Short mmCIF file of C-alpha atoms in Angstrom, two decimals:
data_model
loop_
_atom_site.label_atom_id
_atom_site.label_comp_id
_atom_site.label_asym_id
_atom_site.label_seq_id
_atom_site.Cartn_x
_atom_site.Cartn_y
_atom_site.Cartn_z
CA UNK A 1 80.42 101.27 93.97
CA UNK A 2 82.82 101.99 91.13
CA UNK A 3 85.89 100.37 89.63
CA UNK A 4 88.67 102.54 88.25
CA UNK A 5 91.65 101.17 86.33
CA UNK A 6 94.91 102.70 85.20
CA UNK A 7 95.76 102.78 81.49
CA UNK A 8 99.17 104.30 81.00
CA UNK A 9 99.11 107.60 82.91
CA UNK A 10 95.33 107.85 82.75
CA UNK A 11 92.80 106.56 85.29
CA UNK A 12 89.53 105.44 83.72
CA UNK A 13 86.15 104.41 85.12
CA UNK A 14 85.49 100.81 84.07
CA UNK A 15 82.36 100.05 86.09
CA UNK A 16 79.67 102.05 87.90
CA UNK A 17 77.12 99.94 89.78
CA UNK A 18 74.57 102.78 89.84
CA UNK A 19 74.60 103.12 86.03
CA UNK A 20 74.57 99.34 85.62
CA UNK A 21 71.50 99.05 87.86
CA UNK A 22 69.58 101.54 85.74
CA UNK A 23 70.54 99.71 82.55
CA UNK A 24 70.10 96.25 84.06
CA UNK A 25 73.57 95.15 83.02
CA UNK A 26 75.92 92.75 84.81
CA UNK A 27 79.54 93.58 85.66
CA UNK A 28 82.15 92.31 83.17
CA UNK A 29 84.46 89.50 84.24
CA UNK A 30 87.34 91.87 84.95
CA UNK A 31 85.39 93.63 87.73
CA UNK A 32 86.42 92.02 91.06
CA UNK A 33 83.76 90.61 93.36
CA UNK A 34 84.05 90.87 97.15
CA UNK A 35 82.29 89.44 100.18
CA UNK A 36 80.13 91.88 102.15
CA UNK A 37 82.49 91.51 105.12
CA UNK A 38 85.34 92.81 102.96
CA UNK A 39 83.36 95.83 101.75
CA UNK A 40 82.18 96.80 105.22
CA UNK A 41 84.08 99.86 106.56
CA UNK A 42 86.17 99.30 109.68
CA UNK A 43 86.58 101.71 112.59
CA UNK A 44 88.69 102.28 115.66
CA UNK A 45 88.19 104.49 118.70
CA UNK A 46 90.05 107.79 118.61
CA UNK A 47 90.82 108.72 122.22
CA UNK A 48 91.60 112.34 121.40
CA UNK A 49 88.31 112.88 119.55
CA UNK A 50 86.32 110.54 121.78
CA UNK A 51 84.62 108.85 118.82
CA UNK A 52 84.96 106.09 116.25
CA UNK A 53 86.89 106.97 113.09
CA UNK A 54 87.69 105.02 109.94
CA UNK A 55 90.64 102.67 110.23
CA UNK A 56 91.62 99.68 112.36
CA UNK A 57 93.41 98.89 115.62
CA UNK A 58 96.72 99.52 113.86
CA UNK A 59 96.17 102.59 111.67
CA UNK A 60 93.65 105.39 111.16
CA UNK A 61 92.83 105.60 107.44
CA UNK A 62 89.84 105.73 105.10
CA UNK A 63 90.88 103.05 102.62
CA UNK A 64 91.42 99.29 102.42
CA UNK A 65 94.31 97.60 100.63
CA UNK A 66 93.65 94.92 98.03
CA UNK A 67 95.89 91.91 98.61
CA UNK A 68 98.22 91.71 95.58
CA UNK A 69 98.00 87.90 95.47
CA UNK A 70 94.55 86.88 96.71
CA UNK A 71 92.62 90.02 95.75
CA UNK A 72 90.99 90.24 99.18
CA UNK A 73 90.46 93.54 100.98
CA UNK A 74 92.19 94.28 104.29
CA UNK A 75 92.40 97.59 106.14
CA UNK A 76 96.14 97.07 106.59
CA UNK A 77 98.85 94.40 106.35
CA UNK A 78 98.65 93.78 110.09
CA UNK A 79 94.92 93.08 109.84
CA UNK A 80 95.78 90.46 107.24
CA UNK A 81 98.40 89.04 109.59
CA UNK A 82 95.82 88.88 112.39
CA UNK A 83 93.59 86.76 110.14
CA UNK A 84 96.53 84.53 109.26
CA UNK A 85 97.45 84.00 112.91
CA UNK A 86 93.88 83.58 114.19
CA UNK A 87 93.05 80.94 111.60
CA UNK A 88 96.54 79.40 111.43
CA UNK A 89 96.59 79.93 107.67
CA UNK A 90 99.63 78.78 105.74
CA UNK A 91 101.32 80.99 103.15
CA UNK A 92 99.53 78.99 100.48
CA UNK A 93 96.11 79.67 102.01
CA UNK A 94 96.74 83.36 102.72
CA UNK A 95 100.14 84.84 101.88
CA UNK A 96 101.63 87.71 103.85
CA UNK A 97 100.30 91.01 102.51
CA UNK A 98 103.27 92.77 100.90
CA UNK A 99 102.12 96.38 101.01
CA UNK A 100 104.87 97.49 98.61
CA UNK A 101 103.28 95.22 95.99
CA UNK A 102 99.79 96.69 96.49
CA UNK A 103 98.44 98.30 93.31
CA UNK A 104 94.76 98.78 94.20
CA UNK A 105 92.72 99.95 97.16
CA UNK A 106 89.11 100.65 98.08
CA UNK A 107 87.87 103.95 99.46
CA UNK A 108 85.78 103.23 102.56
CA UNK A 109 83.67 106.32 102.02
CA UNK A 110 82.35 105.60 98.51
CA UNK A 111 83.45 101.95 98.02
CA UNK A 112 85.33 102.76 94.81
CA UNK A 113 88.05 100.27 93.90
CA UNK A 114 90.92 102.16 92.30
CA UNK A 115 94.67 102.34 91.71
CA UNK A 116 96.65 102.99 94.89
CA UNK A 117 97.14 106.70 95.51
CA UNK A 118 96.95 109.43 98.12
CA UNK A 119 93.24 110.27 97.71
CA UNK A 120 90.03 108.96 96.17
CA UNK A 121 89.73 109.46 92.41
CA UNK A 122 85.91 109.43 92.53
CA UNK A 123 84.82 113.05 92.16
CA UNK A 124 81.45 112.22 93.71
CA UNK A 125 83.03 110.78 96.87
CA UNK A 126 82.01 112.48 100.11
CA UNK A 127 85.71 112.86 100.93
CA UNK A 128 85.74 115.84 98.51
CA UNK A 129 89.34 115.23 97.52
CA UNK A 130 90.69 114.89 101.06
CA UNK A 131 93.58 112.39 101.40
CA UNK A 132 93.01 108.91 102.78
CA UNK A 133 95.38 109.81 105.63
CA UNK A 134 97.59 112.65 106.81
CA UNK A 135 100.68 110.59 106.05
CA UNK A 136 101.05 108.65 102.82
CA UNK A 137 104.14 106.93 101.44
CA UNK A 138 103.87 105.87 97.82
CA UNK A 139 106.83 103.48 98.22
CA UNK A 140 105.54 101.57 101.25
CA UNK A 141 101.83 102.17 100.53
CA UNK A 142 101.56 103.29 104.15
CA UNK A 143 98.54 105.38 105.15
CA UNK A 144 98.31 106.77 108.68
CA UNK A 145 95.90 109.47 109.81
CA UNK A 146 97.17 109.59 113.40
CA UNK A 147 97.13 113.24 114.43
CA UNK A 148 100.05 112.96 116.84
CA UNK A 149 102.16 110.49 114.88
CA UNK A 150 105.35 111.63 113.20
CA UNK A 151 106.50 109.36 110.38
CA UNK A 152 109.25 109.57 107.77
CA UNK A 153 110.53 107.29 105.02
CA UNK A 154 114.16 106.24 105.35
CA UNK A 155 115.65 105.72 101.88
CA UNK A 156 118.39 103.51 103.32
CA UNK A 157 116.14 101.19 105.36
CA UNK A 158 113.61 101.60 102.53
CA UNK A 159 110.77 101.54 105.07
CA UNK A 160 108.81 104.15 106.99
CA UNK A 161 109.92 104.87 110.55
CA UNK A 162 108.41 106.74 113.49
CA UNK A 163 110.07 110.11 113.94
CA UNK A 164 110.50 113.55 112.39
CA UNK A 165 113.15 112.48 109.90
CA UNK A 166 116.82 111.92 109.14
CA UNK A 167 118.96 114.79 110.36
CA UNK A 168 116.15 115.97 112.63
CA UNK A 169 115.81 113.32 115.33
CA UNK A 170 117.43 110.31 113.65
CA UNK A 171 120.60 109.37 111.77
CA UNK A 172 120.98 106.24 109.66
CA UNK A 173 123.94 104.02 110.50
CA UNK A 174 125.05 102.33 107.30
CA UNK A 175 126.88 99.55 109.15
CA UNK A 176 123.95 98.70 111.41
CA UNK A 177 121.53 99.41 108.56
CA UNK A 178 119.28 101.02 111.15
CA UNK A 179 117.99 104.44 112.12
CA UNK A 180 119.49 105.55 115.43
CA UNK A 181 118.21 108.48 117.49
CA UNK A 182 120.52 111.49 117.36
CA UNK A 183 120.96 111.34 121.16
CA UNK A 184 122.24 107.77 120.97
CA UNK A 185 124.07 107.88 117.62
CA UNK A 186 127.56 108.94 118.74
CA UNK A 187 127.71 106.39 121.55
CA UNK A 188 125.87 103.45 119.98
CA UNK A 189 127.75 100.21 119.34
CA UNK A 190 127.63 99.09 115.71
CA UNK A 191 126.47 95.60 114.89
CA UNK A 192 126.10 94.90 111.15
CA UNK A 193 122.48 94.46 110.06
CA UNK A 194 121.36 94.40 113.68
CA UNK A 195 117.65 94.74 112.91
CA UNK A 196 117.67 91.92 110.37
CA UNK A 197 117.62 89.30 113.12
CA UNK A 198 114.40 88.18 114.77
CA UNK A 199 113.66 89.22 118.35
CA UNK A 200 115.38 86.61 120.56
CA UNK A 201 112.35 86.45 122.88
CA UNK A 202 109.26 86.33 120.65
CA UNK A 203 111.10 85.32 117.43
CA UNK A 204 109.20 87.95 115.44
CA UNK A 205 110.82 90.23 112.85
CA UNK A 206 112.21 93.53 114.11
CA UNK A 207 113.13 95.32 110.89
CA UNK A 208 109.57 96.40 110.03
CA UNK A 209 108.12 96.02 113.51
CA UNK A 210 105.63 98.66 114.66
CA UNK A 211 106.53 97.92 118.28
CA UNK A 212 109.15 100.03 120.11
CA UNK A 213 112.61 98.47 120.21
CA UNK A 214 115.12 98.41 123.06
CA UNK A 215 118.83 98.67 122.34
CA UNK A 216 121.22 97.17 124.90
CA UNK A 217 124.69 98.29 125.90
CA UNK A 218 126.23 95.53 123.77
CA UNK A 219 124.44 96.88 120.68
CA UNK A 220 121.88 94.12 120.24
CA UNK A 221 118.18 94.90 120.05
CA UNK A 222 114.87 93.34 121.02
CA UNK A 223 111.27 94.48 121.34
CA UNK A 224 110.81 96.78 124.34
CA UNK A 225 107.94 94.69 125.71
CA UNK A 226 110.03 91.52 125.33
CA UNK A 227 112.97 93.21 127.05
CA UNK A 228 110.80 94.23 130.01
CA UNK A 229 109.47 90.68 130.41
CA UNK A 230 112.95 89.20 130.05
CA UNK A 231 114.48 91.65 132.53
CA UNK A 232 111.71 91.02 135.07
CA UNK A 233 112.67 87.33 135.14
CA UNK A 234 116.39 88.01 135.54
CA UNK A 235 117.80 87.39 139.06
CA UNK A 236 119.73 89.97 141.08
CA UNK A 237 118.88 92.80 138.65
CA UNK A 238 121.38 91.36 136.13
CA UNK A 239 120.51 90.46 132.57
CA UNK A 240 122.36 88.38 129.98
CA UNK A 241 122.05 89.40 126.32
CA UNK A 242 120.37 86.48 124.51
CA UNK A 243 122.62 87.12 121.49
CA UNK A 244 126.16 87.62 122.80
CA UNK A 245 125.71 86.58 126.46
CA UNK A 246 127.20 89.85 127.79
CA UNK A 247 125.96 90.51 131.31
CA UNK A 248 124.92 93.94 132.54
CA UNK A 249 122.67 95.66 135.05
CA UNK A 250 119.13 95.27 133.73
CA UNK A 251 118.19 98.83 134.67
CA UNK A 252 121.00 100.33 132.58
CA UNK A 253 121.40 97.76 129.81
#
């Protein structure tokens, strides 16, 4: 394994475990130490290829993010959230991983810890200069190697969204502060900051949610899966918006 640091605009090699082993030297204090479980590469099953590829259940990628506060390694922010939820950790025990604050990552092919970037800086890495993922956003530190995924960064939402891009299949509504599909844009009902609220069913955030969202006729939004569950419980095929209490047919809402 190796540890690269950034000095100004230059990336330098601070530690090489192979060289240190030959010389019998110990790593300096500034070289981070990790548990074996953190260093172990993670995989997920790629249905199109029919095999396991580097990544996790949330994203295909060949790197792990280093938590900006705890220094731990996680394949993605959602993996960190899974650990938080599974173990009921408080923010003090394990803070939410803010991927925009991430400055370092580890390549899962050569185990080099390095400044966050699009590809491994280790010239001896078996990746041979290939990017960590097909899509990389330097603002969000989002890496996604999904072959069929289309992702773009919205400068107004300041997050990455699923789609081809603004002016292609989405427009950004400044009043809603949300990206609206071109097909729905002209007829959508504006509600200021409509994605800033939590989902009324599961109470989870919607603004950076990776789950599909469902807009209703009144303009309010909830997770699609939550909408389907909520609508299934509604009598006489009628549904009441949990936000504004407007009633509409649950098949057309």
